[in-house]
mmCIF file of N, CA and C in Angstrom:
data_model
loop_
_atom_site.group_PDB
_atom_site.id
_atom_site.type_symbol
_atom_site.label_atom_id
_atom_site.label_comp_id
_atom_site.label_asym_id
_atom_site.label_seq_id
_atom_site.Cartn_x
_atom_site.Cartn_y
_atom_site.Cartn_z
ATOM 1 N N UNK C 745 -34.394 29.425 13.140
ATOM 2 C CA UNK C 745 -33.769 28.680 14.214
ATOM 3 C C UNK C 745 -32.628 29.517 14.792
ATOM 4 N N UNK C 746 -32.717 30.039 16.127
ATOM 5 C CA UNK C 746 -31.485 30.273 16.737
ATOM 6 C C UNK C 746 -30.648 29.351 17.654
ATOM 7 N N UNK C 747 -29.466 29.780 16.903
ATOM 8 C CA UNK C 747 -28.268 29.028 17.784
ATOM 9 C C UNK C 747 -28.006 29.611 19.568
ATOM 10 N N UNK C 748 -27.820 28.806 20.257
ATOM 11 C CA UNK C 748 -27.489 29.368 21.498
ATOM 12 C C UNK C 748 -25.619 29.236 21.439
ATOM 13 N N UNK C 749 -25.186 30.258 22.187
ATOM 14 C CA UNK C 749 -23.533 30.346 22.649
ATOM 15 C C UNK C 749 -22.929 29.367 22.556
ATOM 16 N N UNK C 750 -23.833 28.210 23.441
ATOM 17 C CA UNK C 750 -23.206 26.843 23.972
ATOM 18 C C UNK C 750 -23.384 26.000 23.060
ATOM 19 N N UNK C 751 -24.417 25.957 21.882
ATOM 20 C CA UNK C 751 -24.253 25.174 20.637
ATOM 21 C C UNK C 751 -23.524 25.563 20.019
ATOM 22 N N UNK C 752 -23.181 26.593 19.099
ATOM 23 C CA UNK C 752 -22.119 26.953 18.394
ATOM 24 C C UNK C 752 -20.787 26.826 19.123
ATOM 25 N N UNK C 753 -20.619 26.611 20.355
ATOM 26 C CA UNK C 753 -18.987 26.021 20.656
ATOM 27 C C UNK C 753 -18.640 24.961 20.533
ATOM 28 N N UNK C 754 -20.128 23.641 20.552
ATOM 29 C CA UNK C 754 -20.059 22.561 21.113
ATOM 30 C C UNK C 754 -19.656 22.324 19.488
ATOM 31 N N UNK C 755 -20.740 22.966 18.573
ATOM 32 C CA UNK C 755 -20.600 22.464 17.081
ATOM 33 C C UNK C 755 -18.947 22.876 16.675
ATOM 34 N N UNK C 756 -18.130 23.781 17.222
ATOM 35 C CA UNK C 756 -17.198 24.075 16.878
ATOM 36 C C UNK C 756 -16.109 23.022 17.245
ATOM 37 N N UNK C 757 -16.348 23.287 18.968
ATOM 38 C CA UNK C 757 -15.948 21.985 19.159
ATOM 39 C C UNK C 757 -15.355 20.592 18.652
ATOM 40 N N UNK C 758 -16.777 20.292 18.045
ATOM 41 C CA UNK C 758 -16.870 18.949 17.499
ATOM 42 C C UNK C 758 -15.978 19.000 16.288
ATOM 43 N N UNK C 759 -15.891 19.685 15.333
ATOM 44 C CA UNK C 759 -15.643 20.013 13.927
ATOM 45 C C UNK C 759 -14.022 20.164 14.292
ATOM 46 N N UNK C 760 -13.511 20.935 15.132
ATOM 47 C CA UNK C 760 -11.762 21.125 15.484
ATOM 48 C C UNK C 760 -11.617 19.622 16.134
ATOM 49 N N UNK C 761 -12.661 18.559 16.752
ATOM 50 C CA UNK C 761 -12.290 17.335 17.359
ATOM 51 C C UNK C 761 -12.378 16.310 15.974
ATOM 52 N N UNK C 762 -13.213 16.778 15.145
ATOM 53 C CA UNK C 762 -13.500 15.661 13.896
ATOM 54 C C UNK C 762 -12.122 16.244 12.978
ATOM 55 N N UNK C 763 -11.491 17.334 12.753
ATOM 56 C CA UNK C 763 -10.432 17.632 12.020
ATOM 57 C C UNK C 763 -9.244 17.041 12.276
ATOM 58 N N UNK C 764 -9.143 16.922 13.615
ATOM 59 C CA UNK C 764 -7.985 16.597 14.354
ATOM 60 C C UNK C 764 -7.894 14.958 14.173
ATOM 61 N N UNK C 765 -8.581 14.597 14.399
ATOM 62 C CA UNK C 765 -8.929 13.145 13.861
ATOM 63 C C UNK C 765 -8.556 12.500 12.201
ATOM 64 N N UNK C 766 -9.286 13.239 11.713
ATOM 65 C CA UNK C 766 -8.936 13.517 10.259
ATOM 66 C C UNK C 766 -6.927 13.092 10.176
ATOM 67 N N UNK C 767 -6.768 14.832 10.735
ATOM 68 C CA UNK C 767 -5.243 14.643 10.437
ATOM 69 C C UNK C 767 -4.693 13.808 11.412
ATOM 70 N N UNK C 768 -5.059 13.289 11.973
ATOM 71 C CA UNK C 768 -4.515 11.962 12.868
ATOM 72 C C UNK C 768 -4.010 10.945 12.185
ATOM 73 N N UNK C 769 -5.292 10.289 11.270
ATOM 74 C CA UNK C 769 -5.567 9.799 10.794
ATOM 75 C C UNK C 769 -4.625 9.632 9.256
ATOM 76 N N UNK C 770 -4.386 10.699 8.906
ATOM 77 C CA UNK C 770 -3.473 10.872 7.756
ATOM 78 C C UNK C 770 -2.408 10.624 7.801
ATOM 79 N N UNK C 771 -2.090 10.830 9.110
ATOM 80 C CA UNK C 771 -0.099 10.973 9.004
ATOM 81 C C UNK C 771 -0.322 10.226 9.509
ATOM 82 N N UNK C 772 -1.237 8.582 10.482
ATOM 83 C CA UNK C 772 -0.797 7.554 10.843
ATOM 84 C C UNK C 772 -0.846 6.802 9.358
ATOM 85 N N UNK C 773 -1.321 7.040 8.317
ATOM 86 C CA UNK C 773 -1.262 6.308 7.148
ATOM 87 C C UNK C 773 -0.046 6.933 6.339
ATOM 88 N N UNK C 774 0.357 7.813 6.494
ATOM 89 C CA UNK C 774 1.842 8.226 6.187
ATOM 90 C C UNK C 774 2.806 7.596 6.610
ATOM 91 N N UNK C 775 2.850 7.838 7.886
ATOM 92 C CA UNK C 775 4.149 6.912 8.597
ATOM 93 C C UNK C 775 4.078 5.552 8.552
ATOM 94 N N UNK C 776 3.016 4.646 8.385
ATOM 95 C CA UNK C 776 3.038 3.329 8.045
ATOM 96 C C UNK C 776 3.100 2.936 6.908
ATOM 97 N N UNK C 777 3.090 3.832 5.804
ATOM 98 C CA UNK C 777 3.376 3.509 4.752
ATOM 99 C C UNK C 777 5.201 3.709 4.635
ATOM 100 N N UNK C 778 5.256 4.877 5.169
ATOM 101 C CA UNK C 778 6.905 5.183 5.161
ATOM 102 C C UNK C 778 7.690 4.015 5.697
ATOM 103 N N UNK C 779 6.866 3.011 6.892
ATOM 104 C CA UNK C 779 7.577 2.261 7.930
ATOM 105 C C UNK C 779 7.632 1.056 7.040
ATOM 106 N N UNK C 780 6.619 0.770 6.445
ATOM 107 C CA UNK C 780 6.707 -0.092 5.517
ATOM 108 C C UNK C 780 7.592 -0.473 4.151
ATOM 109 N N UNK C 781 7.655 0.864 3.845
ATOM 110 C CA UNK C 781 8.431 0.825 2.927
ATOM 111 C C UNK C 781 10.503 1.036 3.317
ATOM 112 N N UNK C 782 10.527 1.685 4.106
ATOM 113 C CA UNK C 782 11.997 1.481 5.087
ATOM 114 C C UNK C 782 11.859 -0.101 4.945
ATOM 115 N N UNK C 783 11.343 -0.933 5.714
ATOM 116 C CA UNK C 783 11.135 -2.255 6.363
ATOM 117 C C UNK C 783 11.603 -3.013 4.773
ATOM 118 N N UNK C 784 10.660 -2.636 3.653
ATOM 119 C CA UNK C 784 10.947 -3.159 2.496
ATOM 120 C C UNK C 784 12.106 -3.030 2.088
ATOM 121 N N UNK C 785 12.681 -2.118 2.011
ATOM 122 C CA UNK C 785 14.228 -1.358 1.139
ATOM 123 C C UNK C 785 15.386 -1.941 1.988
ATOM 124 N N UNK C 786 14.974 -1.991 3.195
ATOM 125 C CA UNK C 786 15.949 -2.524 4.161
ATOM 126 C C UNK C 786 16.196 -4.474 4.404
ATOM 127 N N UNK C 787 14.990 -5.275 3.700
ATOM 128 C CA UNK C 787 14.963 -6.530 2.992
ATOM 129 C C UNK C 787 15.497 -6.466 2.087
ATOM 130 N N UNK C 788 15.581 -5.440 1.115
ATOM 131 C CA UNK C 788 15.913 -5.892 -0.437
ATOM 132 C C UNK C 788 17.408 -5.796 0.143
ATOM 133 N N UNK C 789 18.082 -4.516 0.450
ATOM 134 C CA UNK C 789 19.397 -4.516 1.016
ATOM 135 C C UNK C 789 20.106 -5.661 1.648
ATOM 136 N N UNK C 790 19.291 -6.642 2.245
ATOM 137 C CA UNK C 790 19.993 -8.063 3.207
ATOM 138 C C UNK C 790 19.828 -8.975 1.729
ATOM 139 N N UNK C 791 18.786 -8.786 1.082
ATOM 140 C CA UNK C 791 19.087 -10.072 -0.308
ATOM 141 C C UNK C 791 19.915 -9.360 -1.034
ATOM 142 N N UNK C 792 20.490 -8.513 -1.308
ATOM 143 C CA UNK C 792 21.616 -7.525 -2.115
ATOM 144 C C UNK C 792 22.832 -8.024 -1.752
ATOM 145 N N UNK C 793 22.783 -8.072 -0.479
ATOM 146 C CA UNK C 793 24.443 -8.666 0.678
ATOM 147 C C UNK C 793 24.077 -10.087 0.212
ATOM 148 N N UNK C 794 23.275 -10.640 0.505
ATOM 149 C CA UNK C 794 23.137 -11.910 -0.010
ATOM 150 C C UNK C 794 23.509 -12.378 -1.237
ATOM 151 N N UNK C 795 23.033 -12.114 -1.848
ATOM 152 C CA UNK C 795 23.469 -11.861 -2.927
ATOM 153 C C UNK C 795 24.770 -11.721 -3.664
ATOM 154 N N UNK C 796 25.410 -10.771 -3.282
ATOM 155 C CA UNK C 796 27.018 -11.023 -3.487
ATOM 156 C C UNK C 796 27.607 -11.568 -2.967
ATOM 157 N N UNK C 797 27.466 -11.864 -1.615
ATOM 158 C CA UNK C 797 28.149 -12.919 -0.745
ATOM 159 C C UNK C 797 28.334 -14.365 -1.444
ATOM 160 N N UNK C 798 27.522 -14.553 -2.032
ATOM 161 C CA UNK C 798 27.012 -15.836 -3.090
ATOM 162 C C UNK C 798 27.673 -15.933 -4.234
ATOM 163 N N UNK C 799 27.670 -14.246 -4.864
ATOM 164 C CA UNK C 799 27.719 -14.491 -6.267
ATOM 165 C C UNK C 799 29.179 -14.910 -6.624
ATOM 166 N N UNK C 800 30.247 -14.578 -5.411
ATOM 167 C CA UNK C 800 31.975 -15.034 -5.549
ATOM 168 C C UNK C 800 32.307 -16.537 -4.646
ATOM 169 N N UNK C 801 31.503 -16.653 -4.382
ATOM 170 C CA UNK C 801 31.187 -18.477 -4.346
ATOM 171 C C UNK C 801 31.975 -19.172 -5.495
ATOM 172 N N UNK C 802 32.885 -20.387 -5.149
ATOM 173 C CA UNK C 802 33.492 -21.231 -5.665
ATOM 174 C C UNK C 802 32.146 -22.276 -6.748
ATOM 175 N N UNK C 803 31.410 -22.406 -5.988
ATOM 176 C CA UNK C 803 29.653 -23.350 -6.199
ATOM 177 C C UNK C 803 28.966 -22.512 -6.606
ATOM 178 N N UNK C 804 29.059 -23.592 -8.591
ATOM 179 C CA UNK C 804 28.681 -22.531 -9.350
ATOM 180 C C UNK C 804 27.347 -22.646 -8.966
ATOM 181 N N UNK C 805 26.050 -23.084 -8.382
ATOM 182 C CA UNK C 805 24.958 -23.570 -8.108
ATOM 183 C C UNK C 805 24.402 -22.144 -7.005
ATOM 184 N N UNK C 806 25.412 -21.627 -6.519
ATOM 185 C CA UNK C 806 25.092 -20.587 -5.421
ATOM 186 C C UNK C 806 25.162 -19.127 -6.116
ATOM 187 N N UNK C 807 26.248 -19.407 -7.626
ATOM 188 C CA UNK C 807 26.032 -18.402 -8.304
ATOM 189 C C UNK C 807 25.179 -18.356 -9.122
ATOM 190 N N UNK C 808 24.093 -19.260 -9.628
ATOM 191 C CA UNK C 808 23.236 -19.517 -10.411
ATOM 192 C C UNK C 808 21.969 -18.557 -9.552
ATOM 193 N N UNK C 809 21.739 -19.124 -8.381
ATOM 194 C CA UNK C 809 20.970 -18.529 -7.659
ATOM 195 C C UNK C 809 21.256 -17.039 -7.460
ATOM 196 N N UNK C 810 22.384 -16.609 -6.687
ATOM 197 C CA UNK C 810 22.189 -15.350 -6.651
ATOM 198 C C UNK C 810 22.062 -14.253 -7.879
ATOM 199 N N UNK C 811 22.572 -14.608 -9.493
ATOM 200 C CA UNK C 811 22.207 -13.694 -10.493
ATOM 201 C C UNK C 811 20.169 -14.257 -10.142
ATOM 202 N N UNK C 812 19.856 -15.136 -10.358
ATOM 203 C CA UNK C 812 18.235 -15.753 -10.325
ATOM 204 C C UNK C 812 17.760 -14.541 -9.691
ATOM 205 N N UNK C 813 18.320 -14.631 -8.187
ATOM 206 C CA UNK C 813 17.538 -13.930 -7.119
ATOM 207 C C UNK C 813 17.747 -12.452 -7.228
ATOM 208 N N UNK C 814 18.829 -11.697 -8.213
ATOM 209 C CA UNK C 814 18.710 -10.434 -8.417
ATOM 210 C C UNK C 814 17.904 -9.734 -9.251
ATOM 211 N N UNK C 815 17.987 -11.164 -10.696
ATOM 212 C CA UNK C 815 17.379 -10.461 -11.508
ATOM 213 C C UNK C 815 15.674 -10.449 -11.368
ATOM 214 N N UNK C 816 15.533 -10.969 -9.600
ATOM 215 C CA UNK C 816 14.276 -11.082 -9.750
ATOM 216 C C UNK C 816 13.798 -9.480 -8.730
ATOM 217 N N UNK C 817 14.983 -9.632 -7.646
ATOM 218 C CA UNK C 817 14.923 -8.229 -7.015
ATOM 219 C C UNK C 817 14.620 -6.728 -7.529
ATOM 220 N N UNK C 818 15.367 -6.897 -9.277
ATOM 221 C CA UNK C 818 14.781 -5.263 -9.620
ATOM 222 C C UNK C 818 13.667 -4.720 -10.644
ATOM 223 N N UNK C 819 12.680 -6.106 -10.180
ATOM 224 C CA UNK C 819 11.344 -6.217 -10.399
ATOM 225 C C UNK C 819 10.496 -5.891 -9.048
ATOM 226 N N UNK C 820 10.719 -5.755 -7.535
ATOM 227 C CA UNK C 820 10.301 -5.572 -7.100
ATOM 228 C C UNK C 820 9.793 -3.785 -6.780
ATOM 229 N N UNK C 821 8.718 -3.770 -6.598
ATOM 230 C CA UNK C 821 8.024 -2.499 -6.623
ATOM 231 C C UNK C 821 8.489 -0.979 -5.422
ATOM 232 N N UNK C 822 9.123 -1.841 -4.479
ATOM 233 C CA UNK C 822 9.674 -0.620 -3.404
ATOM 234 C C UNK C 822 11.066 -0.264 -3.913
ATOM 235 N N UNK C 823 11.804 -1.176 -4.211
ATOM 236 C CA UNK C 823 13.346 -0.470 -4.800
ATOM 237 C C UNK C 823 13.382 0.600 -5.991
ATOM 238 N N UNK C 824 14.330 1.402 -5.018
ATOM 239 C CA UNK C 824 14.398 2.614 -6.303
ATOM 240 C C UNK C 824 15.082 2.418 -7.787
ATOM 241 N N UNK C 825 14.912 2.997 -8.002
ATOM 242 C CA UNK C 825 15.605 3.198 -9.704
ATOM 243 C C UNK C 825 17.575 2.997 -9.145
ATOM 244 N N UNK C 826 17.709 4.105 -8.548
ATOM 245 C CA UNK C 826 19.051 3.683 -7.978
ATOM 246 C C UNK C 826 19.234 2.225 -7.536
ATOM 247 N N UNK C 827 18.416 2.123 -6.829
ATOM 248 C CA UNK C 827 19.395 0.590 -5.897
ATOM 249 C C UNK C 827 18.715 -0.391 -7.168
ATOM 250 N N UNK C 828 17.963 -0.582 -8.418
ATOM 251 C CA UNK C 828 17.721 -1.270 -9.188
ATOM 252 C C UNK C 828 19.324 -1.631 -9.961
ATOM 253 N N UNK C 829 19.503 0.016 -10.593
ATOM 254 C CA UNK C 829 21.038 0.399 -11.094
ATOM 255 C C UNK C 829 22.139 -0.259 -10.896
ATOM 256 N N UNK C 830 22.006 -0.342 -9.252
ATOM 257 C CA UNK C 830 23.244 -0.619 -8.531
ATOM 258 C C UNK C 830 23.065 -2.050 -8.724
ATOM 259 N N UNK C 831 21.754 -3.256 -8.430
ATOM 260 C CA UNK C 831 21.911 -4.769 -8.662
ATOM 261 C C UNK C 831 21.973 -4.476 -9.784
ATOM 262 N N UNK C 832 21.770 -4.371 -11.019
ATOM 263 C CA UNK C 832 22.098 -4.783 -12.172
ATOM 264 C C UNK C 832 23.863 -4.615 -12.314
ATOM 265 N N UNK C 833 24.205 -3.531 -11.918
ATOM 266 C CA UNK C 833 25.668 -3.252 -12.299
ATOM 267 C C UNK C 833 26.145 -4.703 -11.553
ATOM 268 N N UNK C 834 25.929 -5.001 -10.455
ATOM 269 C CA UNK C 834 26.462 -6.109 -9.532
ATOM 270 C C UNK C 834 26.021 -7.790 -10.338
ATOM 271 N N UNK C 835 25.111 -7.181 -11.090
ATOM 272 C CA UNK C 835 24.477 -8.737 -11.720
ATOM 273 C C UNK C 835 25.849 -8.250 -13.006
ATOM 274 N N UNK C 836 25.938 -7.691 -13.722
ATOM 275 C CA UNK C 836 26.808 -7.385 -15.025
ATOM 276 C C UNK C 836 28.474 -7.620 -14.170
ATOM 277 N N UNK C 837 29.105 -7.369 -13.127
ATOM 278 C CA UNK C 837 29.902 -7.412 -12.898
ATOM 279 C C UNK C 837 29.980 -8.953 -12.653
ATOM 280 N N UNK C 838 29.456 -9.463 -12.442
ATOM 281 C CA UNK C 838 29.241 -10.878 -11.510
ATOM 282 C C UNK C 838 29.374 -12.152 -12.838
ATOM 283 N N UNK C 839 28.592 -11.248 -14.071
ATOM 284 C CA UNK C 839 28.535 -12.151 -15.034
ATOM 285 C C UNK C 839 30.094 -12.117 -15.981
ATOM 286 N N UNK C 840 30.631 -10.814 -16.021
ATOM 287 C CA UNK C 840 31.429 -10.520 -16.594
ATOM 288 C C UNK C 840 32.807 -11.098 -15.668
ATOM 289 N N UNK C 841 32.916 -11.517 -14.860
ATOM 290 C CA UNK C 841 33.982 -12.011 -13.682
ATOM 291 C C UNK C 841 34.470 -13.221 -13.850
ATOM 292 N N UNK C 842 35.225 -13.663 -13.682
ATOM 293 C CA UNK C 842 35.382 -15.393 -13.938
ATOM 294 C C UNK C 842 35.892 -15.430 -12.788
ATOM 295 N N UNK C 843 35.131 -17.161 -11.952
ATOM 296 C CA UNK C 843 35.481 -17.182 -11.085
ATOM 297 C C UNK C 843 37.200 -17.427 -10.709
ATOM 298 N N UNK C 844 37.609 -16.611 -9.529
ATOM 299 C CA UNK C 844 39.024 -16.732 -9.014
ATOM 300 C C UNK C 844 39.843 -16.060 -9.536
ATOM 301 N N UNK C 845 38.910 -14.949 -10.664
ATOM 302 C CA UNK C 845 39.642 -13.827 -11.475
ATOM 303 C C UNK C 845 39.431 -12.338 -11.463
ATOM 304 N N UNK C 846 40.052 -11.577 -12.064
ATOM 305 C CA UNK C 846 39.711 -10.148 -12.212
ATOM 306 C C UNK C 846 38.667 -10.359 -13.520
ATOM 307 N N UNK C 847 38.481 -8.751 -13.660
ATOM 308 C CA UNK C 847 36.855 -8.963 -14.675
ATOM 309 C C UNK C 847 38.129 -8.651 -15.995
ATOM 310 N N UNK C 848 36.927 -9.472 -17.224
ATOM 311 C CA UNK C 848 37.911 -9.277 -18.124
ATOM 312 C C UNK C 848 37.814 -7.613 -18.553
ATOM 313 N N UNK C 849 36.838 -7.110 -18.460
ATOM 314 C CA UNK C 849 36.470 -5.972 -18.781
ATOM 315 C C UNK C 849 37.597 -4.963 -18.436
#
């Protein structure tokens, strides 16, 4: 079988149009994973503020909740090891605090 000029460009063609696609294709599943996960880290961060905003609450009922809602936050799968670190230190400070006081620590 011979190839003519104009097949071997078209096949070339095709193969630099199917590659390109390919990597199209890759880095749109990159960046939506990246966007997703920003989007995530940047939720956990508003229940974090939340969170402390709560936890020096007079109503012990609002502090019940916000240790609840932390210690449930650094179970979630997008937060890093750091910002896990950081709610726990904030859950340990929070517990160790008495309200309307310095920590006894």
């Amino acid at each position: 079988m011979t190839w003519s000029a104009d097949s071997v460009v078209t096949l070339i063609a095709a193969v630099i149009a199917a590659s390109a696609a390919v990597v199209a294709a890759v880095m749109s599943s990159i960046n939506t994973r990246r966007a997703t996960r920003n989007a995530d880290r940047q939720e956990w961060w508003r229940r974090l503020s939340w969170v402390m905003d709560n936890a020096v609450s007079d109503n012990s009922m609002r502090v019940r909740l916000a240790l609840t809602t932390i210690a449930s936050m650094v179970e979630a799968p997008w937060a890093a090891d750091e910002d896990n670190a950081l709610a726990l230190a904030v859950a340990s400070t929070i517990v160790r605090t008495p309200r309307g006081g310095e920590s006894r620590v």
